[in-house]
Amino acid sequence: MDIVSLFDAEFLGKSAAAWALFLGVVAVLLILDLGVLNRGDKEIGIRRSLILSSFYIGVALLFGAWVWWDHGAESGMLYLTGFVVEKSLALDNIFVISLIFSAFAIPRAYQHRVLFWGILGVLVLRAIMIGLGAALISSFGWILYIFGAFLILTGIKMLFAGHEPMDLENSRILKLVRKAIPVSPSLDGHRFFTHVKKADGKMHWVATPLFLALVSIEIADIVFAVDSVPAVFAITTDPYIVYTSNIFAVLGLRALYFALAAMVHRFDYLKYALALVLVIVGGKIFWTHLVGPVNTFVSLGSTIGILAAGVLLSLWKTRKEDKAVAQAGASDVSTSRTQ
């Protein structure tokens, strides 16, 4: 088989060339991220975070434009809808990541390293979950109704549930990790594992809190993927669109984290918009099979409109709280100067 025939071969509904293009773009972004833009341990400021986040969103939109051009307008719209939904759901993940870093006292200078290796885990975990989902849908079409019902119930639950912090101390997986791998009480720079001297006088390998933070972030992503993967399958059953929109939405999460972690409290009302989107996306499955297909432009427009309304309402409702925090900070600075 020659190279042309190999790239023309179909894999999960798309040519090998299309998959190779996507994986090539992701590989370049990861190499550029850790090897060029963020070499060494340093804090990422809000300005740099916003610039990097805009860059990732720009690359994702360019890829969406290619999908539109190469696979048709319908696929392009489905990709954009999936990307918007995934990007919005990722905002809740930022809140959890912030709690994890606080719980393990991870300095900001090392946080990017944890998030970078976390994204590599996401690439694999999401591929497995999406592959299983695609296989189930291919063999049992009715499972889409279960996805739809699950999304509707999840959306309703989000509407009435408060923000429950992640209980890291009682995490069964973390307890298993601590039993299987000795953990040092303190960090050793940016290392996930380090050497310590035990009672027998010998040096032993042990994990650092940085490794526990990485495991916790991977656990959090699995929990969020339980919602986000069915949400995109409810939009389209094309594995290529599902996976690429998922990964491009998550790729820029690291950059966005450093800009939004300090102000995530200002997006409280976004939760209700996300809940409504999940209910609508889940209901779309039943509507499509019982009434008829929903126009893709209407689906994308309504998703963006609801999420934009949630963001604007959040910023407007919390503006007084933000001013109070700023005034308190200014007051503390003034007091310290007088002293």
PDB file of N, CA, C and O in Angstrom, residues 6 12 21 23 33 93 100 102 114 146 165 211 221 251 270-272 282-283 296:
ATOM      1  N   LEU A   6      -2.678   5.035   1.851  1.00  0.00           N
ATOM      2  CA  LEU A   6      -2.745   4.988   3.314  1.00  0.00           C
ATOM      3  C   LEU A   6      -3.498   6.194   3.857  1.00  0.00           C
ATOM      4  O   LEU A   6      -4.353   6.057   4.733  1.00  0.00           O
ATOM      5  N   LEU A  12     -12.854   5.593  11.361  1.00  0.00           N
ATOM      6  CA  LEU A  12     -13.951   6.202  12.118  1.00  0.00           C
ATOM      7  C   LEU A  12     -14.682   7.280  11.314  1.00  0.00           C
ATOM      8  O   LEU A  12     -14.993   8.370  11.809  1.00  0.00           O
ATOM      9  N   LEU A  21      -3.867  15.319  10.147  1.00  0.00           N
ATOM     10  CA  LEU A  21      -3.815  16.777  10.212  1.00  0.00           C
ATOM     11  C   LEU A  21      -4.150  17.255  11.616  1.00  0.00           C
ATOM     12  O   LEU A  21      -3.434  18.094  12.193  1.00  0.00           O
ATOM     13  N   LEU A  23      -4.041  15.548  14.535  1.00  0.00           N
ATOM     14  CA  LEU A  23      -3.019  15.139  15.501  1.00  0.00           C
ATOM     15  C   LEU A  23      -1.734  15.933  15.311  1.00  0.00           C
ATOM     16  O   LEU A  23      -1.034  16.242  16.281  1.00  0.00           O
ATOM     17  N   ASP A  33       3.951  24.950  23.211  1.00  0.00           N
ATOM     18  CA  ASP A  33       3.544  25.370  24.546  1.00  0.00           C
ATOM     19  C   ASP A  33       4.661  25.158  25.568  1.00  0.00           C
ATOM     20  O   ASP A  33       5.141  26.104  26.215  1.00  0.00           O
ATOM     21  N   ASN A  93     -14.708  23.375  35.194  1.00  0.00           N
ATOM     22  CA  ASN A  93     -13.477  22.639  35.478  1.00  0.00           C
ATOM     23  C   ASN A  93     -12.407  23.560  36.062  1.00  0.00           C
ATOM     24  O   ASN A  93     -11.608  23.143  36.908  1.00  0.00           O
ATOM     25  N   ILE A 100      -8.130  22.369  43.678  1.00  0.00           N
ATOM     26  CA  ILE A 100      -7.098  21.328  43.785  1.00  0.00           C
ATOM     27  C   ILE A 100      -5.743  21.952  44.073  1.00  0.00           C
ATOM     28  O   ILE A 100      -5.013  21.503  44.967  1.00  0.00           O
ATOM     29  N   SER A 102      -5.140  24.793  45.429  1.00  0.00           N
ATOM     30  CA  SER A 102      -5.162  25.370  46.779  1.00  0.00           C
ATOM     31  C   SER A 102      -5.017  24.278  47.838  1.00  0.00           C
ATOM     32  O   SER A 102      -4.282  24.439  48.815  1.00  0.00           O
ATOM     33  N   VAL A 114       1.792  21.082  35.735  1.00  0.00           N
ATOM     34  CA  VAL A 114       0.772  20.089  36.079  1.00  0.00           C
ATOM     35  C   VAL A 114      -0.325  20.075  35.016  1.00  0.00           C
ATOM     36  O   VAL A 114      -0.769  19.010  34.564  1.00  0.00           O
ATOM     37  N   ILE A 146     -30.692   7.396  26.066  1.00  0.00           N
ATOM     38  CA  ILE A 146     -30.154   7.397  27.426  1.00  0.00           C
ATOM     39  C   ILE A 146     -29.268   8.623  27.627  1.00  0.00           C
ATOM     40  O   ILE A 146     -29.326   9.285  28.673  1.00  0.00           O
ATOM     41  N   PRO A 165     -17.876  21.754  46.807  1.00  0.00           N
ATOM     42  CA  PRO A 165     -16.438  21.592  46.579  1.00  0.00           C
ATOM     43  C   PRO A 165     -16.047  20.129  46.473  1.00  0.00           C
ATOM     44  O   PRO A 165     -16.659  19.256  47.075  1.00  0.00           O
ATOM     45  N   PHE A 211       2.368  15.429  42.119  1.00  0.00           N
ATOM     46  CA  PHE A 211       1.812  14.251  41.442  1.00  0.00           C
ATOM     47  C   PHE A 211       0.369  14.009  41.887  1.00  0.00           C
ATOM     48  O   PHE A 211      -0.493  13.660  41.073  1.00  0.00           O
ATOM     49  N   ASP A 221     -11.296  15.590  35.410  1.00  0.00           N
ATOM     50  CA  ASP A 221     -11.630  15.592  33.980  1.00  0.00           C
ATOM     51  C   ASP A 221     -12.529  14.419  33.621  1.00  0.00           C
ATOM     52  O   ASP A 221     -13.438  14.562  32.799  1.00  0.00           O
ATOM     53  N   LEU A 251      -7.674  22.122  25.092  1.00  0.00           N
ATOM     54  CA  LEU A 251      -6.287  22.544  24.885  1.00  0.00           C
ATOM     55  C   LEU A 251      -6.006  23.937  25.443  1.00  0.00           C
ATOM     56  O   LEU A 251      -4.967  24.184  26.038  1.00  0.00           O
ATOM     57  N   LEU A 270     -23.524  31.614  35.267  1.00  0.00           N
ATOM     58  CA  LEU A 270     -23.262  30.825  34.063  1.00  0.00           C
ATOM     59  C   LEU A 270     -23.722  29.389  34.261  1.00  0.00           C
ATOM     60  O   LEU A 270     -24.092  28.708  33.294  1.00  0.00           O
ATOM     61  N   LYS A 271     -23.710  28.933  35.518  1.00  0.00           N
ATOM     62  CA  LYS A 271     -24.139  27.572  35.819  1.00  0.00           C
ATOM     63  C   LYS A 271     -25.562  27.320  35.322  1.00  0.00           C
ATOM     64  O   LYS A 271     -25.869  26.260  34.769  1.00  0.00           O
ATOM     65  N   TYR A 272     -26.435  28.324  35.487  1.00  0.00           N
ATOM     66  CA  TYR A 272     -27.830  28.157  35.067  1.00  0.00           C
ATOM     67  C   TYR A 272     -27.951  28.140  33.549  1.00  0.00           C
ATOM     68  O   TYR A 272     -28.785  27.419  32.986  1.00  0.00           O
ATOM     69  N   GLY A 282     -30.042  17.774  25.354  1.00  0.00           N
ATOM     70  CA  GLY A 282     -30.637  16.467  25.603  1.00  0.00           C
ATOM     71  C   GLY A 282     -32.005  16.326  24.962  1.00  0.00           C
ATOM     72  O   GLY A 282     -32.331  15.304  24.359  1.00  0.00           O
ATOM     73  N   GLY A 283     -32.809  17.389  25.070  1.00  0.00           N
ATOM     74  CA  GLY A 283     -34.146  17.363  24.467  1.00  0.00           C
ATOM     75  C   GLY A 283     -34.105  17.312  22.950  1.00  0.00           C
ATOM     76  O   GLY A 283     -35.027  16.792  22.301  1.00  0.00           O
ATOM     77  N   THR A 296     -29.236  23.476  12.088  1.00  0.00           N
ATOM     78  CA  THR A 296     -27.939  23.620  12.740  1.00  0.00           C
ATOM     79  C   THR A 296     -27.650  25.067  13.116  1.00  0.00           C
ATOM     80  O   THR A 296     -27.049  25.346  14.164  1.00  0.00           O
TER      81      THR A 296
END
